[in-house]
Coordinates of C-alpha atoms in Angstrom, one line a residue:
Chain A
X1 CA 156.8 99.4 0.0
X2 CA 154.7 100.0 3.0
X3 CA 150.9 99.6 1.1
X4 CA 149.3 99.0 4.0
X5 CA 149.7 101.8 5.7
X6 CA 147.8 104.0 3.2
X7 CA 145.2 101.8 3.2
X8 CA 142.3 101.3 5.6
X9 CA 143.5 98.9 8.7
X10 CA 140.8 96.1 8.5
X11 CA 140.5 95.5 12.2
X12 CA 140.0 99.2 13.4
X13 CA 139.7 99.3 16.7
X14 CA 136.8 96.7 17.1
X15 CA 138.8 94.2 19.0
X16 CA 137.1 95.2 22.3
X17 CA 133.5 94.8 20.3
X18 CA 134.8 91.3 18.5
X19 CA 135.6 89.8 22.3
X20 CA 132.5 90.4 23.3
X21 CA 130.8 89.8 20.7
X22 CA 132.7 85.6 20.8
X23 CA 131.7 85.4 25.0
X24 CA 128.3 85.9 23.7
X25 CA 128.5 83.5 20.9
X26 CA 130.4 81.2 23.7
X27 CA 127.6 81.2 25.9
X28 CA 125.3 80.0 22.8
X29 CA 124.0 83.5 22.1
X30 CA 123.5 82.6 17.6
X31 CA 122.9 85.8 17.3
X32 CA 126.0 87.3 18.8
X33 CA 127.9 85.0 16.1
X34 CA 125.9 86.2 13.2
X35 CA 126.9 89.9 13.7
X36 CA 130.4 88.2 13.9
X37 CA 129.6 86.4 10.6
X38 CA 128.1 89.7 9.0
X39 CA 131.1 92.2 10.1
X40 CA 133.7 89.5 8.7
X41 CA 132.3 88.2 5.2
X42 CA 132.8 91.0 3.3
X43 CA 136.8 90.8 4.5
X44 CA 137.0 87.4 4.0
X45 CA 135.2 87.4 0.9
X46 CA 137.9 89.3 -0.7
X47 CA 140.6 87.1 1.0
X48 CA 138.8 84.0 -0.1
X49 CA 138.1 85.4 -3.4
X50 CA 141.8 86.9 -4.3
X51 CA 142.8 83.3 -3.8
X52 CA 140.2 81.0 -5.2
X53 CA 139.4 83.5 -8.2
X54 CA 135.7 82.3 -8.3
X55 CA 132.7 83.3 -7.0
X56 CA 130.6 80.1 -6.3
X57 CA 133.8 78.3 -4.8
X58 CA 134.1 81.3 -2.5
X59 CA 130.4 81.4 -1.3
X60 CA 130.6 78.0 -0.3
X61 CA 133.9 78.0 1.5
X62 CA 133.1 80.6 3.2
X63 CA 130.1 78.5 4.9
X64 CA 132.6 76.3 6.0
X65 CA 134.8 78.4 7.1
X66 CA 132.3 80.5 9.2
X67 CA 131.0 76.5 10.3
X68 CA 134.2 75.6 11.3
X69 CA 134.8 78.6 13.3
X70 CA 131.5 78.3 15.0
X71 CA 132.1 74.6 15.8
X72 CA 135.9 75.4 17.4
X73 CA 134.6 78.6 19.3
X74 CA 134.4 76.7 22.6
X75 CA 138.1 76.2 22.2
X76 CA 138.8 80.2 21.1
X77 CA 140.7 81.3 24.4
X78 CA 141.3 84.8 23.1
X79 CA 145.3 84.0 23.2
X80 CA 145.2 86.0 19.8
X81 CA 142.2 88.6 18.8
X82 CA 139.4 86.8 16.4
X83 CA 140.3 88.5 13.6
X84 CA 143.8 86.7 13.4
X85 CA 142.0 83.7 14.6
X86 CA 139.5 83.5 11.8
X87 CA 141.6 84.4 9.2
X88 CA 143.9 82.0 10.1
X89 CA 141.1 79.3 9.5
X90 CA 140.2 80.9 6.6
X91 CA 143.8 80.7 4.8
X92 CA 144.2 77.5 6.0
X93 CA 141.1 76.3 4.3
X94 CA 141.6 78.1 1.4
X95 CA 144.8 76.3 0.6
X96 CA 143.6 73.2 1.6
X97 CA 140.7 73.2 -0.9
X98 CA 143.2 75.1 -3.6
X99 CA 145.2 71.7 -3.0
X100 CA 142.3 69.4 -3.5
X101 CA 140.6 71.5 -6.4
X102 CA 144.8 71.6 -8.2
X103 CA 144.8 73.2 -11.3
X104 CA 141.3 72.6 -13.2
X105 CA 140.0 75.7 -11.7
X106 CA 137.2 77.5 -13.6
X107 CA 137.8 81.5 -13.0
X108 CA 134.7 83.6 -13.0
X109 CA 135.1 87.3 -12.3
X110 CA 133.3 89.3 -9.7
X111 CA 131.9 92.5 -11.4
X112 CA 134.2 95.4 -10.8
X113 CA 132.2 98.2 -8.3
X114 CA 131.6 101.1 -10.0
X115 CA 133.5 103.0 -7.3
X116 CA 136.5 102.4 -9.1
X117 CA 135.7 105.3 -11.6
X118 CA 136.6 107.3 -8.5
X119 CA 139.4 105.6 -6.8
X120 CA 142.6 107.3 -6.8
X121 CA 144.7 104.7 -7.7
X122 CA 142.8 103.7 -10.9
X123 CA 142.8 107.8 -11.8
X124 CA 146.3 107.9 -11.4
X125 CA 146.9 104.3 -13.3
X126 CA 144.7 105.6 -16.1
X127 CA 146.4 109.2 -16.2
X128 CA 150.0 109.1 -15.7
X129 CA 150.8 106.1 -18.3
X130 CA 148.3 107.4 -20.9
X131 CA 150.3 105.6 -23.7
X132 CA 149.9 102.5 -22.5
X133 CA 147.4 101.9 -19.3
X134 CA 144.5 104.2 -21.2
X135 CA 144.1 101.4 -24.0
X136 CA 143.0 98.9 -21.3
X137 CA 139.5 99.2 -20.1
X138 CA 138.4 98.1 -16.6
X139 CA 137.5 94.5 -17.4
X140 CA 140.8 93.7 -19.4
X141 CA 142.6 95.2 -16.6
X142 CA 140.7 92.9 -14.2
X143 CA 141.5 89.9 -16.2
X144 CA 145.0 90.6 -16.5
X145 CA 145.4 91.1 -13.3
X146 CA 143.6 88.1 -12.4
X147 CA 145.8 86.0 -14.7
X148 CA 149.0 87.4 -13.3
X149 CA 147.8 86.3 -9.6
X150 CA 146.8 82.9 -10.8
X151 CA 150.2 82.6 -12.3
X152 CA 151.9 82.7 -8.8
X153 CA 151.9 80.3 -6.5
X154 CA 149.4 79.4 -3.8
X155 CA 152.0 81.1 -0.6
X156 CA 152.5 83.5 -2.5
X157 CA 149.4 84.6 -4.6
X158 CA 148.2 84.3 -0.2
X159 CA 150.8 87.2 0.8
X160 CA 150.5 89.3 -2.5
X161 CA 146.3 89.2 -1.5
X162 CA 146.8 89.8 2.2
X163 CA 149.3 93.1 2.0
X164 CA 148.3 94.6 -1.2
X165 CA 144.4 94.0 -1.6
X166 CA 143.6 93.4 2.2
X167 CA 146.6 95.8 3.7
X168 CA 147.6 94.1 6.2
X169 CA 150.7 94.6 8.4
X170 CA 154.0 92.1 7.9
X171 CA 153.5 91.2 11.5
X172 CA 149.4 90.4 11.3
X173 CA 150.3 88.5 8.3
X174 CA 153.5 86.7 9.8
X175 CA 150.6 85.6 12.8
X176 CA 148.4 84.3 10.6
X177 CA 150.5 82.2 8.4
X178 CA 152.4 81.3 11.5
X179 CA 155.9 82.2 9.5
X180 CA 158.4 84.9 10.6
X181 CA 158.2 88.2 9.4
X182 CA 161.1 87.7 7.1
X183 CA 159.6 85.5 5.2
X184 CA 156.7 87.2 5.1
X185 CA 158.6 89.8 3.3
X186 CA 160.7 87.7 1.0
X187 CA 158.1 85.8 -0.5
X188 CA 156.0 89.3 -1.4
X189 CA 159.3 90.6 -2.3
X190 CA 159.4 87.4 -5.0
X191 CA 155.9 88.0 -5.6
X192 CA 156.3 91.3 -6.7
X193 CA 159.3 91.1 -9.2
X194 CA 156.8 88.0 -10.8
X195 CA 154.1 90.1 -11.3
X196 CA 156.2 93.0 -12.6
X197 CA 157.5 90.7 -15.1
X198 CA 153.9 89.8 -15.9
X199 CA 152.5 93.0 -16.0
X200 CA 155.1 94.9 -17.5
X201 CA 153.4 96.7 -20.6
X202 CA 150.8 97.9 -17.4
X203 CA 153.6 99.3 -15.0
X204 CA 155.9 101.2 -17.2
Chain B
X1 CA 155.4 107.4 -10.4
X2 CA 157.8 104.0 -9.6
X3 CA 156.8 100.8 -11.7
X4 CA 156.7 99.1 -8.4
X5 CA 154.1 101.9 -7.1
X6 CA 152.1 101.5 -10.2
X7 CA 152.1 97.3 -9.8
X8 CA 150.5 98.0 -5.8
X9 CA 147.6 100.3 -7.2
X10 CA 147.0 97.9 -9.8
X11 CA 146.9 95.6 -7.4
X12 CA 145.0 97.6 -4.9
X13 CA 142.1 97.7 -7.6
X14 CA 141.2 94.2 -6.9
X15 CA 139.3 95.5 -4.0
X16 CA 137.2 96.7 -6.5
X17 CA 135.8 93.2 -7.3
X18 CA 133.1 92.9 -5.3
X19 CA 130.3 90.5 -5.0
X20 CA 127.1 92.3 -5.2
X21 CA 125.1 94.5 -2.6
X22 CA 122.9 91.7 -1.5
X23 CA 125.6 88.9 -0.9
X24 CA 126.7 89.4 2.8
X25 CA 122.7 89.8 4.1
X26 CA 122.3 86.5 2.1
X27 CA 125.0 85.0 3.2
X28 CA 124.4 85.7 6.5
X29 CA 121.0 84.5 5.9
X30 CA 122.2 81.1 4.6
X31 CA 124.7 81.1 7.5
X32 CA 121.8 81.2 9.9
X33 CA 119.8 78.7 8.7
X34 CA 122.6 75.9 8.3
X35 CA 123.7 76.7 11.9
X36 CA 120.2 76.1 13.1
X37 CA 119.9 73.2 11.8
X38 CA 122.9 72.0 12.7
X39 CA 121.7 72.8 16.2
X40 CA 118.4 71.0 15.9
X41 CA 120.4 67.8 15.0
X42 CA 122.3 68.0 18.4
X43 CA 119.1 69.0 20.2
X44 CA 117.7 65.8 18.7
X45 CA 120.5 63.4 19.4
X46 CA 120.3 64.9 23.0
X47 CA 116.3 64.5 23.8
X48 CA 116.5 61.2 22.2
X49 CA 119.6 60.4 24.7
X50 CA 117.6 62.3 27.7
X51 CA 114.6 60.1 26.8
X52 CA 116.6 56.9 26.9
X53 CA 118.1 58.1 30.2
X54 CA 114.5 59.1 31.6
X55 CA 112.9 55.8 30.5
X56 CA 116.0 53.7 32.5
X57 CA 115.5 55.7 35.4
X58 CA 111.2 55.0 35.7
X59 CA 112.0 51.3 34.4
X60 CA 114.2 50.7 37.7
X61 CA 115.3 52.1 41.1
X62 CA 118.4 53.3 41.7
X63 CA 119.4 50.4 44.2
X64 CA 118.2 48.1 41.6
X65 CA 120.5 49.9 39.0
X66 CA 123.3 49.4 40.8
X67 CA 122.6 46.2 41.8
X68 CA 122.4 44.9 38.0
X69 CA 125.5 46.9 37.1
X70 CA 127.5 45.0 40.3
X71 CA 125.9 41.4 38.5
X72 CA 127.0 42.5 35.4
X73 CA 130.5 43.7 36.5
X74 CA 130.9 40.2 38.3
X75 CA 130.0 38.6 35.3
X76 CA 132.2 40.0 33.0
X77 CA 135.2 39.5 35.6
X78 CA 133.9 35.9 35.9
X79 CA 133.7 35.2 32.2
X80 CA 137.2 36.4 31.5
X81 CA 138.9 34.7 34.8
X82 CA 137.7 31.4 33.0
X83 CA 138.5 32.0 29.4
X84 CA 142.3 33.1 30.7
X85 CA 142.1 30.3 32.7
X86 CA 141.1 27.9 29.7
X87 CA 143.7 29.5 27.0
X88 CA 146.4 28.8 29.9
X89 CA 145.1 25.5 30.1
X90 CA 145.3 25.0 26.5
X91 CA 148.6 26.4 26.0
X92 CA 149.9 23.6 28.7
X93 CA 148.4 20.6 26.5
X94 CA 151.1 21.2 23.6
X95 CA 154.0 21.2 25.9
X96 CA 153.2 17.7 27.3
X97 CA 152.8 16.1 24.1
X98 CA 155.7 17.7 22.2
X99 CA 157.8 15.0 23.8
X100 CA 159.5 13.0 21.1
X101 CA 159.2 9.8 21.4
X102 CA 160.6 6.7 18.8
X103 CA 157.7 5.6 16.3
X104 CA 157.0 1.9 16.7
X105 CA 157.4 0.0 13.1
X106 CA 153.8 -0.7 13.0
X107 CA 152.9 3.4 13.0
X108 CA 155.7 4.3 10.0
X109 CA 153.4 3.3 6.9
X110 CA 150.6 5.1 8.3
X111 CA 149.7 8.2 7.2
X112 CA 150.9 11.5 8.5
X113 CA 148.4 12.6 11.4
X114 CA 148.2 16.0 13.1
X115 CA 147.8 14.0 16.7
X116 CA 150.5 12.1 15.5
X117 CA 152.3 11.0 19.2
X118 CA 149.1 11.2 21.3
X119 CA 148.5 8.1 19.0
X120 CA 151.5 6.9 19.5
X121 CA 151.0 7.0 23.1
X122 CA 147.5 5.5 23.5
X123 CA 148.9 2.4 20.7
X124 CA 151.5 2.4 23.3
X125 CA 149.3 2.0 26.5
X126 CA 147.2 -1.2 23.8
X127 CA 144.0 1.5 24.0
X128 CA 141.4 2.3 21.5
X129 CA 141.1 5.6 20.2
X130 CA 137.9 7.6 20.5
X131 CA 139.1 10.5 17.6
X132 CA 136.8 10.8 15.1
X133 CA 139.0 13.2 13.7
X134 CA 141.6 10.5 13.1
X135 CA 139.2 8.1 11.3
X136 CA 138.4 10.6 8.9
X137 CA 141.7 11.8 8.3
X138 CA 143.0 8.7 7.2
X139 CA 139.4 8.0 5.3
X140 CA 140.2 11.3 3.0
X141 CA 143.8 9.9 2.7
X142 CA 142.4 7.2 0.6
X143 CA 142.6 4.5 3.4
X144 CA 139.7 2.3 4.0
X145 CA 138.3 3.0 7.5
X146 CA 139.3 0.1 9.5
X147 CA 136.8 -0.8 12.0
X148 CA 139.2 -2.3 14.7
X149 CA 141.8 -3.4 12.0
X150 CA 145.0 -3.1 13.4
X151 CA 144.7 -5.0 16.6
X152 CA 144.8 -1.2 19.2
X153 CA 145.9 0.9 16.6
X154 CA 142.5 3.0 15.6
X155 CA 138.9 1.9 16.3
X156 CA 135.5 3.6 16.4
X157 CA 134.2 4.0 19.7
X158 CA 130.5 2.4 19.9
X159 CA 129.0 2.6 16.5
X160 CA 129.8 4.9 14.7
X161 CA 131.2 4.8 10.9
X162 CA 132.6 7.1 8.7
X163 CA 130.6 9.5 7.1
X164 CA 131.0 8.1 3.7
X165 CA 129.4 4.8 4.3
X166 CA 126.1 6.8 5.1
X167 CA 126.3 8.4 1.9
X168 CA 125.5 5.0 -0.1
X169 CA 122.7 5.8 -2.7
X170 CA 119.4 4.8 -2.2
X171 CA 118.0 2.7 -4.9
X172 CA 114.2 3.3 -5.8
X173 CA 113.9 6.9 -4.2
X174 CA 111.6 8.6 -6.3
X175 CA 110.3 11.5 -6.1

């Protein structure tokens, strides 16, 4: 059950670098708050993404999310580390607009990395269930798991994307969705039966 | 290999979706250039708000300044003072003539009237009336205006006539 500690932590240790990095942007140094902007994109693309399921939406609310965060960092007293702070504004937005946009969502797929070839989870996916997994190439596996994820809802599809894809702790998550860690772990606990049930044929 | 251990590295392989080398120096680049222009428009609403502020300052001296503001102030108090003043006033006016007083039989056929018992009173004191408002009132009632007809009842003060008997048409106006 515990994914995320496998997986890379997303913060590292860069919290020192981060704060200093915000008291630069928060005495108007732009330039402080782009390397902010360029060290968190690619996270919050894949938050963003994971939830949206579509590239052009993501690209532009990640503008306004990055905005937004520029415009309230006079009031960012450092009470929690940035990166809990700007992720919080970025789930927030994302549901937000997920509420606005409802259910006529047009899905376009990022193109899978080529890394995955390589990635020890695909290797072991594509080798230990030969009889099934191995008749599913990359792209149908993307766009069923896609489909699954879109099936769930909105809280959920949030928690599935942070502690599977992004691996981050119960706690970090609990934070940022301001909820307690139990239900942190009940909705992925949901989440998870759902999606087994979806992807059945792919898990056995 | 657990079903539930092959659902997270399915899972996992979304991190695979990515958006393309160039997107984050793009991004970033985009980023850049909306935050600098958001900038510029607050630098402009700020010069424009220094220049305002500059061209106050050269138009008068301070003393002057403050002497206008003190005028101003004092106005402003002054101006409300009187209009509570006049509202209390006003208020007061309905509260002395809300007395009820018997209509005298020579009132009862006329037609209802919003000043209804300040004509009561001045029939009462054998005074003319100098309300317009009256005149015309019972004109749209389909009365005939009465120029002094009931002996103190209503009148027209001076010379004046009802609107309607300036709106006679004018024979041989060609145009």
């Amino acid at each position: 059950m515990e994914a995320a500690t496998e997986t890379e932590h997303p913060v590292s240790s860069s919290a020192a670098e981060d704060r200093l990095l915000v008291e630069r942007a928060q005495a108007g140094d732009t330039r402080a708050f782009d390397e902010l902007v360029r060290k968190y994109t690619p996270k919050l693309y894949g938050l963003v993404y994971n939830m949206t399921s579509n590239r052009d939406d993501t690209a532009d609310l990640l503008q306004e999310i990055f905005a937004k965060a520029y415009r309230s960092l006079k009031r960012f007293m450092g009470k929690s580390s940035f990166y809990t702070w700007i992720y919080s504004i970025s789930v927030n937005m994302t549901l937000n607009f997920l509420k606005k946009r409802g259910r006529y969502a047009k899905v376009s797929l990022d193109d899978v990395d080529s890394g995955i070839q390589n990635d020890p989870d695909f290797i072991k996916i594509t080798t230990a269930n030969r009889d099934t997994v191995r008749e599913v190439n990359i792209h149908e596996l993307q766009k069923r798991l896609n489909e699954a994820l879109m099936k769930l809802s909105e809280d959920h599809r949030t928690v599935v994307t942070l502690y599977d894809v992004q691996g981050l702790q119960h706690n970090e998550i609990a934070k940022i969705l301001g909820v307690s860690e139990g239900t942190v772990r009940s909705r992925l606990f949901y989440a998870h039966r759902l999606l087994q049930s979806y992807l059945e044929d792919l898990v056995k | 290999m657990s079903e539930f251990d092959n659902l997270q590295r399915i899972i996992r392989l979304k991190r695979f979706e990515t958006p393309g080398e160039d997107f984050v120096e793009d991004f970033v680049a985009r980023f850049r250039e909306r935050q600098r222009s958001e900038l510029l428009r607050q630098s402009a609403r700020g010069l424009l708000w220094e220049r305002m502020v500059t061209f106050w300052e050269d138009l008068v001296s301070p003393r002057m300044t403050m002497a206008a503001a003190t005028t101003c102030v004092a106005l402003v108090a002054t101006w409300g003072a009187l209009k509570i003043n006049g509202s209390h006033q006003d208020a007061s006016v309905p509260n002395v003539l809300a007395v009820t007083e018997p209509v005298p039989g020579t009132l009862s056929s006329q037609p209802s009237l919003a000043v209804q018992s300040e004509l009561i009173r001045e029939v009462e004191q054998g005074r003319q009336l100098e309300i317009e408002g009256i005149l015309l009132s019972r004109h749209f009632d389909g009365h005939e205006a009465p120029v002094a007809a009931a002996e103190g009842v209503v009148g027209v003060s001076g010379d004046a006539l009802p609107v309607s008997v300036e709106l006679l048409p004018i024979d041989g106006l060609i145009r």
